[in-house]
Amino acid sequence: AQGLGRNRYQFYSPEMNERALELIGLEGDLRFAIERDELFLVYQPQISLETGEVIGFEALVRWQHPVRGLISPAHFIPVAEESGLIVDIGNWVLKTACCQYVEWMDEGLVSGTIAVNVSAHQFRQPDFIDTVEEALIRCGLRPEHLELELTESVVMHGIEDVLCKLEELDQLGIKLAIDDFGTGYSSLSYLKQFPLFRLKIDQSFTKVLPEDLEGGAIAKAIIQMGHTLGLEVIAEGIETSEQRQFLQALSCDSGQGYLFAKPLSVKECPGFLRNFRES
Ligand code: C2E
Ligand code: CA
Ligand code: CA
Ligand code: CA
């Protein structure tokens, strides 16, 4: 970098170095996060817009780092994806969420479905279906109570293999949802072939409601298309009652967001369920 003079800082800035080191450090720590019991799940309720009842929960992973504190999945899931650690983490999430849900079902607190996020790398594992089945068996959860959330980029990539896998999961009785719908690239003709149960409208469309006309038009289009294809539609990121009303008027089936509840700890869920049913 000698001859570059002060220009070298354009290519190799201290900030970049710090960022790279941080990611490397994070990856090293993440490798041990499961065995050190640093990962945990929080659960966000999903609500029927028609009846106001809880129809299920989405499991969301958290990392309590011993030094850095709580780390958001938006920060460490990409690291986990790139390093392949997401496979072990994803399996841990799946098993933990399924077993937790069985516990709540046995206590009569919940019915409906537990939704689990599946990343691209995880879905592409040849033994993905086996690990899903194993989680169900080990926890004693019936497949119709499990929903897998896949993004458009996961299902629109390598369509032949994907279709086979989705069909196998569907045969098992597991529900399939497309997450963050509208933010990726979906081929509508493939969408029609996939054995899907639900579309999740991304929160970027929900959060601009009810004022934003384009967001409203997109939400409306997704709901109509979803219903035409025989799918349920859920909106994520509902924060205000105006948003809820707007979506309900468009016949959106269900919703998720801070208006109803933030993602809750295992401890908070039973109390939430008792109170929410009463209101
Ligand atoms: P996502 O699957 O789209 O999850 C929704 C995110 O929106 C969650 O962020 C949730 O806490 C947040 N959220 C929920 N309601 C509201 C709301 O009303 N307003 C706003 N502004 N945000 C809301 P979180 O938990 O930080 O997760 C971020 C992303 O990390 C998730 O996005 C998902 O892509 C990924 N992720 C989380 N857990 C897992 C996991 O177990 N496996 C995989 N592969 N990815 C995960
Ligand atoms: Ca999700
Ligand atoms: Ca989402
Ligand atoms: Ca999202």
mmCIF file of C-alpha atoms and ligand atoms in Angstrom:
data_model
loop_
_atom_site.group_PDB
_atom_site.id
_atom_site.type_symbol
_atom_site.label_atom_id
_atom_site.label_comp_id
_atom_site.label_asym_id
_atom_site.label_seq_id
_atom_site.Cartn_x
_atom_site.Cartn_y
_atom_site.Cartn_z
ATOM 1 C CA ALA A 1 0.000 0.000 0.000
ATOM 2 C CA GLN A 2 3.138 2.163 -0.014
ATOM 3 C CA GLY A 3 2.635 3.936 -3.323
ATOM 4 C CA LEU A 4 -1.006 4.703 -2.662
ATOM 5 C CA GLY A 5 -0.182 7.468 -0.212
ATOM 6 C CA ARG A 6 -3.098 8.731 1.737
ATOM 7 C CA ASN A 7 -5.495 7.121 -0.735
ATOM 8 C CA ARG A 8 -4.886 3.806 0.910
ATOM 9 C CA TYR A 9 -7.396 4.766 3.535
ATOM 10 C CA GLN A 10 -10.105 4.482 0.904
ATOM 11 C CA PHE A 11 -9.386 0.792 0.649
ATOM 12 C CA TYR A 12 -8.417 -0.071 4.150
ATOM 13 C CA SER A 13 -10.024 2.106 6.721
ATOM 14 C CA PRO A 14 -9.721 1.559 10.453
ATOM 15 C CA GLU A 15 -13.503 1.281 10.561
ATOM 16 C CA MET A 16 -13.480 -1.575 8.085
ATOM 17 C CA ASN A 17 -10.818 -3.345 10.074
ATOM 18 C CA GLU A 18 -12.819 -2.967 13.226
ATOM 19 C CA ARG A 19 -15.942 -4.270 11.536
ATOM 20 C CA ALA A 20 -14.085 -7.307 10.148
ATOM 21 C CA LEU A 21 -12.550 -8.068 13.525
ATOM 22 C CA GLU A 22 -15.889 -7.689 15.177
ATOM 23 C CA LEU A 23 -17.516 -10.185 12.839
ATOM 24 C CA ILE A 24 -14.679 -12.662 13.293
ATOM 25 C CA GLY A 25 -14.933 -12.313 17.053
ATOM 26 C CA LEU A 26 -18.675 -12.701 16.907
ATOM 27 C CA GLU A 27 -18.387 -15.860 14.846
ATOM 28 C CA GLY A 28 -15.936 -17.377 17.301
ATOM 29 C CA ASP A 29 -18.239 -16.644 20.199
ATOM 30 C CA LEU A 30 -21.319 -17.832 18.330
ATOM 31 C CA ARG A 31 -19.677 -21.216 17.862
ATOM 32 C CA PHE A 32 -20.069 -21.833 21.590
ATOM 33 C CA ALA A 33 -23.273 -19.942 22.197
ATOM 34 C CA ILE A 34 -25.521 -23.015 22.177
ATOM 35 C CA GLU A 35 -23.452 -25.160 24.523
ATOM 36 C CA ARG A 36 -22.921 -22.201 26.831
ATOM 37 C CA ASP A 37 -26.676 -21.690 26.988
ATOM 38 C CA GLU A 38 -26.488 -18.124 25.706
ATOM 39 C CA LEU A 39 -29.272 -18.422 23.146
ATOM 40 C CA PHE A 40 -32.906 -18.183 24.109
ATOM 41 C CA LEU A 41 -36.236 -17.737 22.411
ATOM 42 C CA VAL A 42 -38.917 -15.108 22.743
ATOM 43 C CA TYR A 43 -42.429 -15.599 21.435
ATOM 44 C CA GLN A 44 -44.643 -13.083 19.661
ATOM 45 C CA PRO A 45 -48.376 -13.789 19.530
ATOM 46 C CA GLN A 46 -50.298 -13.849 16.270
ATOM 47 C CA ILE A 47 -53.857 -12.588 16.490
ATOM 48 C CA SER A 48 -56.978 -13.254 14.421
ATOM 49 C CA LEU A 49 -58.157 -9.823 13.231
ATOM 50 C CA GLU A 50 -61.715 -11.093 13.067
ATOM 51 C CA THR A 51 -62.054 -12.627 16.519
ATOM 52 C CA GLY A 52 -59.148 -11.047 18.387
ATOM 53 C CA GLU A 53 -58.030 -14.486 19.528
ATOM 54 C CA VAL A 54 -54.466 -15.724 19.716
ATOM 55 C CA ILE A 55 -53.939 -18.130 16.813
ATOM 56 C CA GLY A 56 -50.305 -18.910 17.482
ATOM 57 C CA PHE A 57 -46.843 -17.572 18.183
ATOM 58 C CA GLU A 58 -43.673 -16.852 16.250
ATOM 59 C CA ALA A 59 -40.444 -17.964 17.904
ATOM 60 C CA LEU A 60 -37.613 -15.406 17.651
ATOM 61 C CA VAL A 61 -34.065 -16.122 18.751
ATOM 62 C CA ARG A 62 -31.974 -13.913 21.068
ATOM 63 C CA TRP A 63 -28.328 -14.083 22.073
ATOM 64 C CA GLN A 64 -27.284 -13.016 25.534
ATOM 65 C CA HIS A 65 -23.560 -12.447 25.024
ATOM 66 C CA PRO A 66 -21.512 -12.605 28.251
ATOM 67 C CA VAL A 67 -19.662 -9.344 27.452
ATOM 68 C CA ARG A 68 -21.562 -7.538 24.711
ATOM 69 C CA GLY A 69 -24.989 -8.072 26.225
ATOM 70 C CA LEU A 70 -28.102 -8.795 24.208
ATOM 71 C CA ILE A 71 -27.382 -9.174 20.490
ATOM 72 C CA SER A 72 -30.163 -8.863 17.921
ATOM 73 C CA PRO A 73 -30.736 -11.697 15.435
ATOM 74 C CA ALA A 74 -30.557 -9.106 12.660
ATOM 75 C CA HIS A 75 -26.902 -8.830 13.668
ATOM 76 C CA PHE A 76 -25.884 -12.428 14.301
ATOM 77 C CA ILE A 77 -28.122 -14.480 11.981
ATOM 78 C CA PRO A 78 -26.199 -13.229 8.910
ATOM 79 C CA VAL A 79 -22.949 -14.255 10.643
ATOM 80 C CA ALA A 80 -24.477 -17.631 11.439
ATOM 81 C CA GLU A 81 -25.639 -18.026 7.831
ATOM 82 C CA GLU A 82 -22.252 -17.274 6.351
ATOM 83 C CA SER A 83 -20.333 -19.533 8.708
ATOM 84 C CA GLY A 84 -22.761 -22.445 8.483
ATOM 85 C CA LEU A 85 -23.450 -22.194 12.222
ATOM 86 C CA ILE A 86 -27.071 -21.492 11.327
ATOM 87 C CA VAL A 87 -27.652 -25.223 10.838
ATOM 88 C CA ASP A 88 -26.991 -26.072 14.484
ATOM 89 C CA ILE A 89 -28.644 -22.891 15.695
ATOM 90 C CA GLY A 90 -31.680 -23.464 13.492
ATOM 91 C CA ASN A 91 -32.059 -27.023 14.759
ATOM 92 C CA TRP A 92 -31.767 -25.831 18.332
ATOM 93 C CA VAL A 93 -34.442 -23.171 17.686
ATOM 94 C CA LEU A 94 -36.738 -25.714 16.083
ATOM 95 C CA LYS A 95 -36.471 -28.219 18.902
ATOM 96 C CA THR A 96 -36.710 -25.614 21.648
ATOM 97 C CA ALA A 97 -39.759 -23.928 20.122
ATOM 98 C CA CYS A 98 -41.582 -27.224 19.457
ATOM 99 C CA CYS A 99 -40.969 -28.504 22.992
ATOM 100 C CA GLN A 100 -42.025 -25.197 24.551
ATOM 101 C CA TYR A 101 -45.223 -25.223 22.544
ATOM 102 C CA VAL A 102 -46.085 -28.754 23.650
ATOM 103 C CA GLU A 103 -45.671 -27.625 27.249
ATOM 104 C CA TRP A 104 -48.097 -24.724 26.752
ATOM 105 C CA MET A 105 -50.549 -26.922 24.877
ATOM 106 C CA ASP A 106 -50.476 -29.479 27.682
ATOM 107 C CA GLU A 107 -51.238 -26.705 30.140
ATOM 108 C CA GLY A 108 -54.213 -25.694 28.007
ATOM 109 C CA LEU A 109 -52.743 -22.248 27.340
ATOM 110 C CA VAL A 110 -52.458 -22.417 23.571
ATOM 111 C CA SER A 111 -53.682 -24.158 20.457
ATOM 112 C CA GLY A 112 -52.921 -23.089 16.910
ATOM 113 C CA THR A 113 -49.392 -23.007 15.582
ATOM 114 C CA ILE A 114 -45.850 -22.260 16.579
ATOM 115 C CA ALA A 115 -44.045 -20.505 13.706
ATOM 116 C CA VAL A 116 -40.303 -21.005 13.300
ATOM 117 C CA ASN A 117 -38.008 -19.083 10.951
ATOM 118 C CA VAL A 118 -35.936 -21.173 8.569
ATOM 119 C CA SER A 119 -32.891 -19.725 6.854
ATOM 120 C CA ALA A 120 -31.692 -20.510 3.344
ATOM 121 C CA HIS A 121 -28.640 -22.508 4.381
ATOM 122 C CA GLN A 122 -30.685 -24.527 6.850
ATOM 123 C CA PHE A 123 -33.411 -25.315 4.314
ATOM 124 C CA ARG A 124 -30.851 -26.473 1.749
ATOM 125 C CA GLN A 125 -29.417 -29.165 4.043
ATOM 126 C CA PRO A 126 -30.128 -32.588 2.536
ATOM 127 C CA ASP A 127 -31.356 -33.840 5.921
ATOM 128 C CA PHE A 128 -33.531 -30.817 6.680
ATOM 129 C CA ILE A 129 -36.784 -32.777 6.573
ATOM 130 C CA ASP A 130 -35.356 -35.495 8.824
ATOM 131 C CA THR A 131 -34.348 -32.932 11.437
ATOM 132 C CA VAL A 132 -37.806 -31.346 11.336
ATOM 133 C CA GLU A 133 -39.449 -34.730 11.780
ATOM 134 C CA GLU A 134 -37.061 -35.568 14.586
ATOM 135 C CA ALA A 135 -37.894 -32.349 16.417
ATOM 136 C CA LEU A 136 -41.619 -33.108 16.154
ATOM 137 C CA ILE A 137 -41.162 -36.636 17.439
ATOM 138 C CA ARG A 138 -38.756 -35.729 20.214
ATOM 139 C CA CYS A 139 -41.087 -33.003 21.483
ATOM 140 C CA GLY A 140 -44.335 -34.836 20.768
ATOM 141 C CA LEU A 141 -45.760 -31.986 18.694
ATOM 142 C CA ARG A 142 -48.306 -32.841 16.025
ATOM 143 C CA PRO A 143 -47.161 -31.501 12.622
ATOM 144 C CA GLU A 144 -50.255 -29.346 12.088
ATOM 145 C CA HIS A 145 -49.110 -27.214 15.037
ATOM 146 C CA LEU A 146 -45.811 -26.352 13.364
ATOM 147 C CA GLU A 147 -45.453 -23.600 10.798
ATOM 148 C CA LEU A 148 -42.192 -22.947 8.974
ATOM 149 C CA GLU A 149 -41.491 -19.392 7.777
ATOM 150 C CA LEU A 150 -39.459 -19.257 4.585
ATOM 151 C CA THR A 151 -38.514 -16.140 2.664
ATOM 152 C CA GLU A 152 -39.084 -15.651 -1.034
ATOM 153 C CA SER A 153 -35.356 -15.924 -1.745
ATOM 154 C CA VAL A 154 -35.322 -19.389 -0.144
ATOM 155 C CA VAL A 155 -38.195 -20.801 -2.164
ATOM 156 C CA MET A 156 -37.512 -19.054 -5.472
ATOM 157 C CA HIS A 157 -33.990 -20.486 -5.706
ATOM 158 C CA GLY A 158 -33.496 -23.906 -7.303
ATOM 159 C CA ILE A 159 -37.210 -24.408 -7.830
ATOM 160 C CA GLU A 160 -37.259 -28.158 -8.638
ATOM 161 C CA ASP A 161 -35.581 -29.250 -5.407
ATOM 162 C CA VAL A 162 -37.493 -26.694 -3.412
ATOM 163 C CA LEU A 163 -40.843 -27.870 -4.726
ATOM 164 C CA CYS A 164 -40.016 -31.475 -3.767
ATOM 165 C CA LYS A 165 -39.018 -30.435 -0.265
ATOM 166 C CA LEU A 166 -42.071 -28.276 0.244
ATOM 167 C CA GLU A 167 -44.299 -31.092 -0.928
ATOM 168 C CA GLU A 168 -42.682 -33.495 1.508
ATOM 169 C CA LEU A 169 -43.168 -31.062 4.385
ATOM 170 C CA ASP A 170 -46.764 -30.523 3.307
ATOM 171 C CA GLN A 171 -47.295 -34.310 3.207
ATOM 172 C CA LEU A 172 -46.122 -34.461 6.797
ATOM 173 C CA GLY A 173 -48.871 -31.989 7.689
ATOM 174 C CA ILE A 174 -46.584 -29.054 8.469
ATOM 175 C CA LYS A 175 -47.786 -25.567 7.542
ATOM 176 C CA LEU A 176 -45.655 -23.406 5.265
ATOM 177 C CA ALA A 177 -45.573 -19.623 5.206
ATOM 178 C CA ILE A 178 -43.741 -17.109 3.039
ATOM 179 C CA ASP A 179 -42.125 -14.526 5.309
ATOM 180 C CA ASP A 180 -41.491 -10.862 4.445
ATOM 181 C CA PHE A 181 -43.747 -11.272 1.440
ATOM 182 C CA GLY A 182 -43.468 -8.479 -1.110
ATOM 183 C CA THR A 183 -39.848 -7.603 -0.404
ATOM 184 C CA GLY A 184 -38.265 -10.300 -2.596
ATOM 185 C CA TYR A 185 -38.881 -11.646 -6.043
ATOM 186 C CA SER A 186 -41.658 -14.169 -6.325
ATOM 187 C CA SER A 187 -42.707 -15.848 -9.495
ATOM 188 C CA LEU A 188 -46.458 -15.950 -9.199
ATOM 189 C CA SER A 189 -46.722 -19.119 -11.298
ATOM 190 C CA TYR A 190 -44.417 -20.950 -8.872
ATOM 191 C CA LEU A 191 -46.221 -19.498 -5.920
ATOM 192 C CA LYS A 192 -49.359 -21.135 -7.224
ATOM 193 C CA GLN A 193 -47.641 -24.549 -7.384
ATOM 194 C CA PHE A 194 -46.193 -24.431 -3.884
ATOM 195 C CA PRO A 195 -48.230 -26.104 -1.129
ATOM 196 C CA LEU A 196 -48.362 -22.968 1.006
ATOM 197 C CA PHE A 197 -50.586 -22.169 3.942
ATOM 198 C CA ARG A 198 -49.882 -18.509 4.605
ATOM 199 C CA LEU A 199 -48.370 -15.282 3.284
ATOM 200 C CA LYS A 200 -46.848 -12.819 5.736
ATOM 201 C CA ILE A 201 -47.064 -9.215 4.591
ATOM 202 C CA ASP A 202 -43.736 -7.576 5.410
ATOM 203 C CA GLN A 203 -43.762 -4.889 8.067
ATOM 204 C CA SER A 204 -42.370 -2.297 5.647
ATOM 205 C CA PHE A 205 -45.848 -2.217 4.054
ATOM 206 C CA THR A 206 -47.737 -2.346 7.338
ATOM 207 C CA LYS A 207 -45.852 0.419 9.063
ATOM 208 C CA VAL A 208 -46.775 3.085 6.462
ATOM 209 C CA LEU A 209 -50.511 2.413 6.842
ATOM 210 C CA PRO A 210 -53.043 3.908 6.761
ATOM 211 C CA GLU A 211 -51.725 7.148 5.196
ATOM 212 C CA ASP A 212 -49.444 5.761 2.516
ATOM 213 C CA LEU A 213 -51.441 4.936 -0.625
ATOM 214 C CA GLU A 214 -48.787 2.721 -2.165
ATOM 215 C CA GLY A 215 -48.327 0.673 0.990
ATOM 216 C CA GLY A 216 -52.086 0.283 1.157
ATOM 217 C CA ALA A 217 -52.288 -0.788 -2.468
ATOM 218 C CA ILE A 218 -49.561 -3.384 -1.961
ATOM 219 C CA ALA A 219 -51.179 -4.763 1.192
ATOM 220 C CA LYS A 220 -54.513 -4.971 -0.611
ATOM 221 C CA ALA A 221 -52.965 -6.718 -3.619
ATOM 222 C CA ILE A 222 -51.173 -9.285 -1.428
ATOM 223 C CA ILE A 223 -54.342 -10.039 0.546
ATOM 224 C CA GLN A 224 -56.468 -10.441 -2.585
ATOM 225 C CA MET A 225 -53.896 -12.577 -4.337
ATOM 226 C CA GLY A 226 -53.345 -14.699 -1.246
ATOM 227 C CA HIS A 227 -57.053 -15.316 -0.845
ATOM 228 C CA THR A 228 -57.439 -16.090 -4.547
ATOM 229 C CA LEU A 229 -54.770 -18.758 -4.134
ATOM 230 C CA GLY A 230 -56.586 -20.096 -1.067
ATOM 231 C CA LEU A 231 -53.967 -18.866 1.397
ATOM 232 C CA GLU A 232 -54.247 -17.227 4.778
ATOM 233 C CA VAL A 233 -52.684 -13.771 5.025
ATOM 234 C CA ILE A 234 -51.053 -12.312 8.110
ATOM 235 C CA ALA A 235 -49.587 -8.811 8.459
ATOM 236 C CA GLU A 236 -46.508 -8.279 10.592
ATOM 237 C CA GLY A 237 -45.476 -5.088 12.348
ATOM 238 C CA ILE A 238 -48.955 -3.855 13.339
ATOM 239 C CA GLU A 239 -48.338 -1.052 15.833
ATOM 240 C CA THR A 240 -51.535 1.010 15.822
ATOM 241 C CA SER A 241 -55.238 0.285 15.964
ATOM 242 C CA GLU A 242 -55.613 2.304 12.731
ATOM 243 C CA GLN A 243 -53.332 -0.156 10.999
ATOM 244 C CA ARG A 244 -55.270 -3.040 12.444
ATOM 245 C CA GLN A 245 -58.583 -1.583 11.282
ATOM 246 C CA PHE A 246 -57.243 -0.805 7.837
ATOM 247 C CA LEU A 247 -55.987 -4.372 7.391
ATOM 248 C CA GLN A 248 -59.140 -5.878 8.835
ATOM 249 C CA ALA A 249 -61.220 -3.857 6.365
ATOM 250 C CA LEU A 250 -59.159 -5.469 3.593
ATOM 251 C CA SER A 251 -60.039 -8.899 5.064
ATOM 252 C CA CYS A 252 -56.502 -9.608 6.212
ATOM 253 C CA ASP A 253 -56.879 -12.737 8.353
ATOM 254 C CA SER A 254 -54.442 -12.106 11.148
ATOM 255 C CA GLY A 255 -51.762 -9.852 12.494
ATOM 256 C CA GLN A 256 -48.678 -9.619 14.620
ATOM 257 C CA GLY A 257 -47.030 -6.576 16.142
ATOM 258 C CA TYR A 258 -46.443 -4.301 19.102
ATOM 259 C CA LEU A 259 -50.133 -3.310 19.153
ATOM 260 C CA PHE A 260 -50.880 -6.794 20.489
ATOM 261 C CA ALA A 261 -47.577 -7.649 22.124
ATOM 262 C CA LYS A 262 -43.828 -7.413 21.766
ATOM 263 C CA PRO A 263 -41.997 -10.723 21.591
ATOM 264 C CA LEU A 264 -42.473 -12.212 25.080
ATOM 265 C CA SER A 265 -40.204 -14.249 27.285
ATOM 266 C CA VAL A 266 -41.209 -17.785 28.242
ATOM 267 C CA LYS A 267 -42.128 -16.449 31.662
ATOM 268 C CA GLU A 268 -44.352 -13.677 30.316
ATOM 269 C CA CYS A 269 -46.399 -15.814 27.922
ATOM 270 C CA PRO A 270 -48.795 -17.578 30.321
ATOM 271 C CA GLY A 271 -49.770 -14.267 31.955
ATOM 272 C CA PHE A 272 -50.255 -12.632 28.576
ATOM 273 C CA LEU A 273 -52.477 -15.481 27.407
ATOM 274 C CA ARG A 274 -54.708 -15.332 30.479
ATOM 275 C CA ASN A 275 -55.158 -11.570 30.331
ATOM 276 C CA PHE A 276 -55.506 -11.341 26.588
ATOM 277 C CA ARG A 277 -58.332 -13.886 26.555
ATOM 278 C CA GLU A 278 -60.194 -11.866 29.149
ATOM 279 C CA SER A 279 -60.027 -8.542 27.317
HETATM 280 P P1 C2E B 1 -38.761 -11.497 10.960
HETATM 281 O O1 C2E B 1 -38.894 -12.970 10.817
HETATM 282 O O2 C2E B 1 -39.382 -10.665 9.876
HETATM 283 O O3 C2E B 1 -39.348 -11.163 12.379
HETATM 284 C C1 C2E B 1 -40.073 -10.002 12.673
HETATM 285 C C2 C2E B 1 -39.235 -8.990 13.371
HETATM 286 O O4 C2E B 1 -40.017 -7.821 13.609
HETATM 287 C C3 C2E B 1 -38.754 -9.425 14.748
HETATM 288 O O5 C2E B 1 -37.474 -8.830 14.959
HETATM 289 C C4 C2E B 1 -39.794 -8.802 15.680
HETATM 290 O O6 C2E B 1 -39.330 -8.617 16.998
HETATM 291 C C5 C2E B 1 -40.033 -7.501 14.982
HETATM 292 N N1 C2E B 1 -41.359 -6.929 15.283
HETATM 293 C C6 C2E B 1 -42.460 -7.576 15.673
HETATM 294 N N2 C2E B 1 -43.511 -6.734 15.810
HETATM 295 C C7 C2E B 1 -43.058 -5.515 15.473
HETATM 296 C C8 C2E B 1 -43.674 -4.210 15.399
HETATM 297 O O7 C2E B 1 -44.847 -4.017 15.682
HETATM 298 N N3 C2E B 1 -42.882 -3.188 14.994
HETATM 299 C C9 C2E B 1 -41.573 -3.360 14.677
HETATM 300 N N4 C2E B 1 -40.875 -2.295 14.286
HETATM 301 N N5 C2E B 1 -40.961 -4.568 14.726
HETATM 302 C C10 C2E B 1 -41.693 -5.637 15.110
HETATM 303 P P2 C2E B 1 -36.284 -9.661 15.587
HETATM 304 O O8 C2E B 1 -36.801 -10.576 16.660
HETATM 305 O O9 C2E B 1 -35.216 -8.682 15.923
HETATM 306 O O10 C2E B 1 -35.812 -10.578 14.394
HETATM 307 C C11 C2E B 1 -35.240 -10.035 13.236
HETATM 308 C C12 C2E B 1 -35.082 -11.053 12.161
HETATM 309 O O11 C2E B 1 -34.117 -12.042 12.530
HETATM 310 C C13 C2E B 1 -36.355 -11.842 11.880
HETATM 311 O O12 C2E B 1 -37.198 -11.081 11.048
HETATM 312 C C14 C2E B 1 -35.787 -13.063 11.207
HETATM 313 O O13 C2E B 1 -35.520 -12.818 9.866
HETATM 314 C C15 C2E B 1 -34.477 -13.256 11.941
HETATM 315 N N6 C2E B 1 -34.643 -14.306 12.972
HETATM 316 C C16 C2E B 1 -35.115 -14.188 14.238
HETATM 317 N N7 C2E B 1 -35.126 -15.383 14.854
HETATM 318 C C17 C2E B 1 -34.676 -16.289 13.951
HETATM 319 C C18 C2E B 1 -34.444 -17.706 13.974
HETATM 320 O O14 C2E B 1 -34.701 -18.421 14.955
HETATM 321 N N8 C2E B 1 -33.942 -18.273 12.822
HETATM 322 C C19 C2E B 1 -33.671 -17.537 11.712
HETATM 323 N N9 C2E B 1 -33.191 -18.166 10.630
HETATM 324 N N10 C2E B 1 -33.881 -16.214 11.658
HETATM 325 C C20 C2E B 1 -34.377 -15.596 12.762
HETATM 326 CA CA CA B 2 -40.443 -14.426 10.539
HETATM 327 CA CA CA B 3 -41.180 -11.326 8.695
HETATM 328 CA CA CA B 4 -39.307 -8.675 8.280
#
